[in-house]
XYZ file of C-alpha atoms in Angstrom:
569
model
C 0.000 0.000 0.000
C 1.547 3.269 -1.125
C 1.879 5.914 1.576
C -0.185 9.103 1.329
C 1.858 12.133 0.288
C 1.872 15.331 2.393
C -0.202 17.114 -0.247
C -2.797 14.352 -0.158
C -2.899 14.513 3.638
C -3.576 18.239 3.391
C -6.359 17.648 0.903
C -7.878 14.924 3.091
C -7.803 17.302 6.060
C -9.693 19.906 4.042
C -12.136 17.219 2.937
C -12.840 16.213 6.537
C -13.474 19.867 7.399
C -16.094 19.993 4.621
C -14.156 22.261 2.283
C -15.026 21.933 -1.417
C -12.112 20.519 -3.397
C -11.494 20.687 -7.167
C -12.873 17.683 -9.012
C -9.419 16.753 -10.261
C -8.129 16.499 -6.672
C -11.057 14.280 -5.724
C -10.366 11.955 -8.638
C -6.682 11.813 -7.681
C -7.518 10.897 -4.080
C -10.025 8.261 -5.222
C -7.307 6.644 -7.337
C -5.056 6.373 -4.279
C -4.155 2.902 -3.004
C -4.615 3.973 0.613
C -7.800 2.478 2.118
C -8.499 5.391 4.439
C -8.042 7.906 1.616
C -10.466 5.949 -0.584
C -13.097 5.734 2.158
C -12.906 9.427 3.005
C -13.117 10.334 -0.662
C -16.151 8.111 -1.205
C -17.950 9.715 1.734
C -17.061 13.148 0.332
C -18.471 12.168 -3.054
C -21.666 10.944 -1.382
C -22.146 14.303 0.309
C -21.157 16.551 -2.597
C -22.533 14.740 -5.646
C -25.856 16.578 -5.482
C -24.119 19.956 -5.914
C -21.300 18.885 -8.280
C -22.573 17.360 -11.510
C -19.058 16.553 -12.774
C -18.365 14.089 -9.961
C -20.619 11.389 -11.403
C -18.956 11.520 -14.815
C -15.348 11.646 -13.618
C -15.535 9.146 -10.741
C -17.970 6.522 -12.098
C -15.322 4.236 -13.632
C -13.117 4.349 -10.542
C -16.051 3.578 -8.252
C -17.209 0.672 -10.416
C -13.706 -0.718 -10.318
C -13.452 -0.335 -6.547
C -16.844 -2.035 -6.122
C -15.029 -5.263 -6.990
C -11.945 -4.543 -4.858
C -10.613 -7.341 -2.681
C -10.828 -5.127 0.414
C -14.388 -5.221 1.924
C -13.975 -1.697 3.328
C -13.193 -0.324 -0.121
C -16.100 -2.247 -1.680
C -18.614 -0.990 0.875
C -17.479 2.652 0.565
C -17.549 2.520 -3.244
C -21.042 0.998 -3.343
C -22.348 3.714 -0.994
C -20.910 6.415 -3.248
C -22.214 4.761 -6.433
C -25.755 4.634 -5.068
C -25.690 8.361 -4.389
C -24.549 9.379 -7.885
C -27.375 10.442 -10.223
C -27.406 9.134 -13.781
C -25.787 5.764 -12.987
C -28.909 3.889 -11.918
C -28.303 0.780 -14.017
C -24.729 0.316 -12.810
C -25.725 1.179 -9.247
C -28.508 -1.444 -9.185
C -26.091 -4.167 -10.337
C -23.499 -3.135 -7.749
C -26.040 -2.931 -4.894
C -27.635 -6.272 -5.824
C -24.201 -7.876 -5.772
C -23.415 -6.199 -2.443
C -26.542 -7.650 -0.763
C -25.218 -11.154 -1.418
C -21.542 -10.382 -0.722
C -19.543 -12.746 1.475
C -18.538 -9.871 3.776
C -21.119 -8.674 6.305
C -19.670 -5.140 6.077
C -20.495 -4.990 2.385
C -23.986 -6.404 2.910
C -24.643 -3.753 5.539
C -23.522 -1.046 3.109
C -25.669 -2.583 0.360
C -28.836 -2.252 2.455
C -28.081 1.396 3.244
C -27.210 2.017 -0.412
C -30.752 1.009 -1.367
C -32.065 3.990 0.575
C -29.608 6.365 -1.113
C -30.519 4.996 -4.529
C -34.243 5.260 -3.766
C -33.892 8.988 -2.978
C -33.175 9.829 -6.634
C -34.199 6.670 -8.541
C -37.212 5.208 -6.759
C -38.505 3.323 -9.794
C -35.196 1.517 -10.247
C -35.349 0.244 -6.675
C -38.997 -0.820 -6.861
C -38.899 -2.619 -10.187
C -35.402 -4.090 -10.330
C -35.739 -6.699 -7.588
C -34.017 -4.790 -4.774
C -37.074 -4.998 -2.536
C -37.078 -8.786 -2.808
C -33.357 -8.824 -2.072
C -33.937 -6.751 1.051
C -36.644 -9.151 2.242
C -34.195 -12.005 1.729
C -31.732 -10.017 3.845
C -34.088 -10.377 6.828
C -32.731 -13.927 7.190
C -29.091 -12.831 7.023
C -26.661 -14.328 9.505
C -25.518 -10.853 10.610
C -27.967 -9.003 12.943
C -26.842 -5.578 11.714
C -27.607 -6.567 8.123
C -31.091 -7.611 9.219
C -31.641 -4.281 10.961
C -30.380 -2.313 7.953
C -32.671 -4.267 5.649
C -35.648 -3.550 7.916
C -34.808 0.153 7.979
C -34.376 0.248 4.218
C -37.657 -1.572 3.572
C -39.517 0.706 5.992
C -38.241 3.734 4.100
C -38.823 2.375 0.611
C -42.276 0.951 1.374
C -43.387 3.864 3.517
C -46.390 4.616 1.307
C -47.513 1.000 1.659
C -47.153 0.932 5.437
C -43.566 -0.281 5.675
C -42.367 -3.827 6.209
C -45.060 -6.493 6.120
C -44.493 -8.737 9.143
C -45.975 -12.182 8.645
C -45.897 -15.182 10.927
C -42.608 -16.562 9.619
C -40.806 -13.228 9.933
C -42.198 -12.593 13.430
C -41.123 -15.985 14.787
C -37.747 -15.802 13.059
C -36.892 -12.333 14.362
C -38.055 -13.141 17.888
C -36.020 -16.334 17.867
C -32.853 -14.364 17.077
C -33.592 -11.303 19.197
C -30.842 -12.027 21.731
C -28.220 -11.741 18.985
C -29.049 -8.099 18.315
C -27.420 -5.124 19.988
C -29.560 -3.117 22.418
C -30.418 -0.457 19.861
C -31.229 -2.932 17.109
C -33.207 -5.163 19.490
C -35.427 -2.200 20.398
C -36.115 -1.543 16.740
C -36.953 -5.183 16.033
C -39.274 -5.348 19.042
C -40.990 -2.191 17.837
C -41.381 -3.758 14.407
C -43.048 -6.826 15.935
C -45.855 -4.587 17.194
C -47.211 -4.830 13.645
C -47.882 -8.519 14.056
C -50.848 -10.027 15.896
C -50.835 -13.717 16.924
C -53.470 -15.741 15.121
C -54.269 -18.224 17.910
C -53.888 -18.811 21.644
C -51.207 -21.437 21.018
C -49.175 -19.045 18.905
C -49.589 -16.309 21.519
C -48.198 -18.565 24.234
C -45.291 -19.517 22.008
C -44.457 -15.883 21.283
C -44.790 -14.822 24.910
C -42.394 -17.568 25.936
C -39.879 -15.988 23.576
C -40.045 -12.785 25.623
C -39.109 -14.403 28.942
C -35.382 -13.916 28.515
C -35.863 -10.289 27.479
C -37.668 -9.528 30.748
C -34.355 -10.147 32.495
C -32.502 -7.618 30.350
C -30.353 -5.047 32.134
C -30.924 -2.553 29.314
C -33.814 -0.231 30.127
C -34.703 0.439 26.474
C -34.910 -3.275 25.679
C -36.959 -3.972 28.801
C -39.440 -1.201 28.025
C -39.783 -2.268 24.389
C -40.421 -5.839 25.553
C -43.127 -4.728 27.995
C -44.835 -2.689 25.293
C -44.837 -5.696 22.976
C -46.172 -7.933 25.752
C -49.015 -5.513 26.537
C -49.835 -5.250 22.836
C -50.061 -8.995 22.379
C -52.016 -9.547 25.631
C -54.468 -6.656 25.388
C -57.278 -9.220 25.388
C -55.765 -10.980 28.419
C -55.310 -8.261 31.078
C -54.912 -10.857 33.843
C -51.430 -11.629 32.490
C -50.205 -8.123 33.328
C -49.548 -9.014 36.959
C -47.333 -11.936 35.935
C -45.398 -9.647 33.635
C -44.846 -7.075 36.410
C -43.515 -9.811 38.690
C -41.062 -10.883 35.990
C -39.696 -7.394 35.308
C -39.476 -6.356 38.972
C -35.893 -7.626 39.531
C -34.681 -5.987 36.329
C -36.377 -2.683 37.123
C -34.901 -2.568 40.612
C -31.461 -3.434 39.264
C -31.676 -0.636 36.672
C -32.774 1.898 39.302
C -29.987 0.806 41.642
C -27.400 1.780 39.027
C -28.190 5.432 39.838
C -27.805 6.657 36.269
C -30.094 9.727 36.221
C -31.147 9.603 32.584
C -31.880 5.877 32.605
C -33.685 6.080 35.950
C -35.874 8.908 34.673
C -36.682 6.932 31.531
C -37.649 3.866 33.557
C -39.725 5.788 36.120
C -41.597 7.625 33.406
C -42.532 4.314 31.806
C -43.551 2.716 35.107
C -45.961 5.575 35.739
C -47.843 4.579 32.572
C -48.376 0.955 33.629
C -51.221 1.696 36.017
C -51.407 -0.311 39.241
C -47.855 -1.254 40.221
C -48.431 -1.026 43.964
C -48.776 -4.743 44.741
C -45.535 -5.659 42.980
C -43.269 -2.725 43.812
C -44.527 -1.523 47.220
C -42.132 -3.793 49.104
C -39.268 -2.432 46.994
C -40.052 1.246 47.566
C -36.480 2.024 48.644
C -35.374 1.885 45.015
C -37.735 4.792 44.292
C -36.602 7.118 47.077
C -35.204 10.536 46.239
C -31.495 11.035 46.758
C -29.857 14.359 47.546
C -27.519 13.969 44.553
C -30.341 13.397 42.084
C -30.780 16.154 39.482
C -33.936 18.228 39.701
C -35.774 16.492 36.880
C -35.198 13.059 38.459
C -36.319 14.260 41.893
C -39.546 15.497 40.350
C -40.164 12.212 38.561
C -39.474 10.116 41.668
C -41.846 12.256 43.715
C -44.541 11.644 41.122
C -44.029 7.873 41.232
C -43.755 7.424 45.019
C -47.550 7.548 45.598
C -47.907 4.676 43.123
C -45.870 2.347 45.367
C -47.295 3.543 48.693
C -49.301 1.356 51.070
C -50.471 1.696 54.649
C -47.340 -0.183 55.703
C -44.777 2.100 54.057
C -46.568 5.428 53.644
C -45.300 6.966 56.880
C -41.725 6.084 55.924
C -42.287 7.641 52.507
C -43.633 10.856 54.035
C -40.569 11.144 56.276
C -38.357 10.657 53.222
C -40.245 13.306 51.252
C -40.354 15.855 54.089
C -36.805 17.290 53.621
C -37.487 18.053 49.961
C -40.500 20.246 50.755
C -38.012 23.076 51.234
C -35.752 22.143 48.329
C -35.681 24.942 45.760
C -35.672 22.461 42.868
C -38.454 20.120 43.922
C -40.485 21.714 46.736
C -43.663 21.893 44.661
C -43.448 18.253 43.587
C -42.615 17.211 47.155
C -45.620 19.007 48.626
C -47.866 17.573 45.905
C -46.495 14.125 46.730
C -47.371 14.706 50.395
C -50.952 15.455 49.412
C -51.182 12.173 47.499
C -49.560 10.153 50.296
C -51.894 11.680 52.889
C -54.855 9.948 51.285
C -53.430 6.467 51.855
C -54.311 6.167 55.543
C -55.502 8.262 58.538
C -52.052 8.032 60.103
C -50.485 9.363 56.899
C -53.010 12.194 56.816
C -52.206 13.164 60.401
C -48.476 13.139 59.691
C -48.971 15.186 56.536
C -51.038 17.782 58.417
C -48.267 18.216 60.983
C -45.813 18.907 58.144
C -48.214 21.331 56.468
C -48.497 23.342 59.692
C -44.757 23.929 59.521
C -44.778 24.693 55.792
C -47.584 27.249 56.129
C -45.273 29.339 58.312
C -42.305 28.998 55.946
C -40.541 32.270 55.068
C -40.710 31.494 51.344
C -44.022 32.439 49.791
C -43.772 29.749 47.109
C -43.574 27.029 49.741
C -46.596 28.504 51.520
C -48.564 28.573 48.260
C -47.660 24.940 47.551
C -48.759 24.012 51.095
C -52.130 25.721 50.591
C -52.666 23.802 47.346
C -51.818 20.585 49.161
C -54.216 21.426 51.978
C -57.119 21.640 49.565
C -56.354 18.094 48.391
C -55.876 16.751 51.919
C -59.034 18.409 53.292
C -61.385 15.610 52.264
C -59.058 12.997 53.766
C -59.077 14.553 57.218
C -60.816 12.515 59.962
C -64.435 13.446 60.580
C -65.637 14.902 63.852
C -67.203 12.346 66.155
C -70.390 14.309 66.568
C -72.663 15.178 63.674
C -72.878 18.876 62.950
C -76.201 20.350 61.916
C -75.712 22.664 59.020
C -78.104 24.454 56.793
C -79.056 23.173 53.378
C -77.323 26.217 51.910
C -74.044 25.323 53.679
C -74.283 21.730 52.516
C -74.611 22.937 48.963
C -71.782 25.428 49.353
C -69.390 22.675 50.422
C -69.972 21.056 47.050
C -69.191 24.200 45.085
C -65.742 25.189 43.974
C -64.411 28.459 42.717
C -65.257 28.861 39.057
C -68.429 26.706 39.269
C -70.618 29.399 37.751
C -71.152 27.272 34.635
C -72.428 24.429 36.818
C -74.741 26.681 38.740
C -76.217 28.047 35.534
C -77.667 24.616 34.886
C -79.068 24.183 38.410
C -82.840 24.308 38.411
C -83.225 24.543 42.197
C -82.648 28.046 43.561
C -80.695 28.283 46.797
C -82.543 30.405 49.394
C -80.417 32.919 51.263
C -79.782 31.680 54.799
C -81.016 33.701 57.683
C -78.644 35.615 59.928
C -80.612 34.453 62.907
C -78.877 32.206 65.393
C -81.771 29.775 65.231
C -81.299 26.547 63.317
C -82.639 26.942 59.771
C -85.791 25.148 58.863
C -84.101 23.161 56.112
C -81.163 21.423 57.707
C -79.263 18.240 57.379
C -76.922 16.323 59.624
C -73.490 16.228 58.033
C -70.173 15.188 59.568
C -67.421 17.688 58.873
C -63.675 17.151 58.585
C -61.877 17.932 61.807
C -59.191 20.591 61.488
C -56.617 20.786 64.278
C -56.507 24.163 65.966
C -52.828 24.559 65.108
C -53.633 24.004 61.437
C -56.464 26.546 61.511
C -54.167 29.164 63.023
C -51.419 28.397 60.503
C -53.862 28.696 57.596
C -55.125 32.017 58.924
C -51.589 33.365 59.203
C -50.743 32.171 55.700
C -53.862 33.669 54.127
C -53.267 36.959 55.935
C -49.819 37.437 54.385
C -49.978 40.198 51.821
C -47.242 38.677 49.648
C -49.147 35.393 49.415
C -52.331 37.256 48.444
C -50.439 39.101 45.709
C -48.708 36.010 44.301
C -51.694 33.627 44.378
C -54.941 35.564 44.844
C -57.153 32.893 43.246
C -55.718 30.203 45.494
C -56.241 32.317 48.614
C -59.838 32.916 47.598
C -60.387 29.207 47.013
C -59.037 28.324 50.432
C -61.121 31.051 52.056
C -64.294 29.744 50.479
C -63.516 26.104 51.203
C -62.508 26.571 54.834
C -64.747 29.510 55.724
C -66.563 27.456 58.367
C -63.278 26.971 60.250
C -61.733 30.419 59.766
C -63.246 33.096 61.996
C -61.267 35.770 60.171
C -62.394 34.691 56.682
C -64.697 37.730 56.199
C -61.944 40.100 57.332
C -59.418 38.571 54.921
C -61.967 38.742 52.115
C -62.624 42.385 52.965
C -58.910 43.170 52.568
C -58.829 41.309 49.240
C -61.929 42.973 47.793
C -59.740 45.564 46.110
C -58.390 42.812 43.807
C -61.589 42.907 41.751
C -59.976 45.413 39.424
C -56.793 43.388 38.842
C -58.221 40.832 36.391
C -61.492 39.324 35.255
C -60.669 35.846 36.545
C -59.781 37.097 40.025
C -62.948 39.199 40.087
C -65.008 36.070 39.380
C -63.127 34.133 42.084
C -63.783 36.966 44.531
C -67.533 36.757 43.941
C -67.562 32.988 44.376
C -65.521 33.169 47.584
C -67.849 35.862 48.956
C -70.920 33.689 48.343
C -69.333 30.646 49.948
C -68.233 32.623 52.998
C -71.727 34.061 53.258
C -73.279 30.605 53.205
C -70.994 29.616 56.092
C -71.052 32.916 58.011
C -74.079 34.914 56.867
C -74.239 37.307 59.829
C -70.600 38.376 59.418
C -70.478 38.710 55.650
C -73.876 39.809 54.373
C -72.926 43.474 53.827
C -69.595 42.496 52.292
C -71.370 40.134 49.883
C -73.828 42.879 48.969
C -70.974 45.246 48.130
C -69.140 42.649 46.036
C -72.284 41.630 44.144
C -73.220 45.231 43.529
C -69.804 46.078 42.124
C -69.746 42.958 39.962
C -73.197 43.600 38.554
C -72.090 47.056 37.451
C -69.394 45.565 35.197
C -71.350 43.733 32.483
C -69.455 41.354 30.255
C -66.862 40.348 32.877
C -66.773 36.817 34.328
C -67.324 38.284 37.776
C -70.458 40.032 36.600
C -71.860 36.818 35.186
C -70.965 34.931 38.368
C -72.686 37.584 40.477
C -75.851 37.352 38.393
C -75.903 33.556 38.735
C -75.341 33.531 42.472
C -77.745 36.381 43.152
C -80.438 34.500 41.204
C -79.798 31.343 43.240
C -79.848 33.219 46.514
C -83.146 34.999 45.838
C -86.068 33.869 47.975
C -89.358 35.275 49.259
C -88.078 35.786 52.814
C -84.319 35.573 52.896
C -83.682 37.651 49.771
C -85.330 40.632 51.442
C -82.856 40.401 54.298
C -79.888 41.227 52.081
C -81.020 42.366 48.656
C -84.670 43.265 49.173
C -86.630 44.333 46.138
C -84.034 46.791 44.885
C -80.355 45.912 44.722
C -79.480 49.543 44.111
C -80.862 50.342 47.555
C -78.582 47.745 49.108
C -75.660 49.040 47.129
C -76.418 52.552 48.301
C -76.525 51.431 51.913
C -73.252 49.620 51.461
C -71.739 52.703 49.891
C -72.900 54.767 52.857
C -71.341 52.309 55.266
C -68.071 52.449 53.390
C -68.184 56.170 53.441
């Protein structure tokens, strides 16, 4: 092999950098006897032939000669370049067809890829000259990479027809050789097998048995692709899902124990899509715990998955593990949300979560306080009920079912809600309803949090939601609402939330908030077209009644508004 001259080395360096070379220099390098020089030149020709029409004419004979070279590397590079040259379709088809049956696996691999290059500018030659049949024959090649390249080429060439047609023979053959493929190629083959559906129960069992070894794979991508294929084939047999989860459990735990952030995130994201994994993975919850060294995105994903593996036996341990991250600047919101989900597992978990929320509600960082308030709304329904039944009015019972922004629901309610009396006597229409029991420390912490001006400015809608939901427990709810009434001019959405919160507080504490509600309704009704105005009209219509409506609104709302204005003055 003749050595490369210094000038040729300089030209090759320019070629690698992507610099355009004169055609004569390219021809000279292609005629070199150095294998590396030939390969680099062929790749350069492949990339530049579309912009240099002279390359095809001046290099065709050299490439055809090299296509029969004794060196497999030279043959494969030459065939790739030939397939990319326009105007040489007939010679390219012969060379590619010969390459697909070459003794060297390297050349056969290049032949499959060359079919794609040839198809890009001579599709008819590929479709009608037998190359498609040759590629299908390549699916039974002894080299796994050749098989993968043939599949990729067929998928590209037959894209308009739906890609490779996977029949029974191909499916069983590929699955039987799946362990010979690299991780990347195995994933592609498993994805391809999704196109095949077993024709009988016996065939299904045979195919599923072929997946057993893949369930033990240490490669996350292969394991996930195998699970997807299993679920696809057993979609009519959901009872088999539990057996599959038991089989993949050791592999999943081993992958998570490697502590590779990207792979762990990939695996956790997939596990969250499998539905009920609690029975299989709850006893292995330690593999899902957040670590201090985990990047932010992995902490968030783990905190989302932890509730899926929680049980009454491990939930308290999980809450203690999550607690430190409630103040972590990267994952505090996900941690607090995770607490809310864990609190619903058992009464003990709810009690522990409430104790943590009391601390978080007094946190110096407003964002942590806001996250704690959001969590409290989710935990509220899980709190233990008071031992004694509490008699509440029908209006209060209805208000507990309403949430901020429920104006659309109320518009479709046929039954009007009479305005409750401010009298201390028990209303005529009452019902016995147990209420969640809020610890006194929690009530005080919520009051302090809602009274913080910075929290009201950063999350006014949330504060209004909490006020309306917990009005029965918060003695200062009307006072806080009074201070927030000036927010009605900040935005339409907040104005609507303000009206809804005022109505809910009124239904819980009518004597303390009737004048405040009148003022808010009056102001909202004077701004037609806004969401708050529509909400006020809906609620005022529901609250109207022959006796109670006169107490607040009477026959003329303008009179009430005037009285309210006088009081304010």
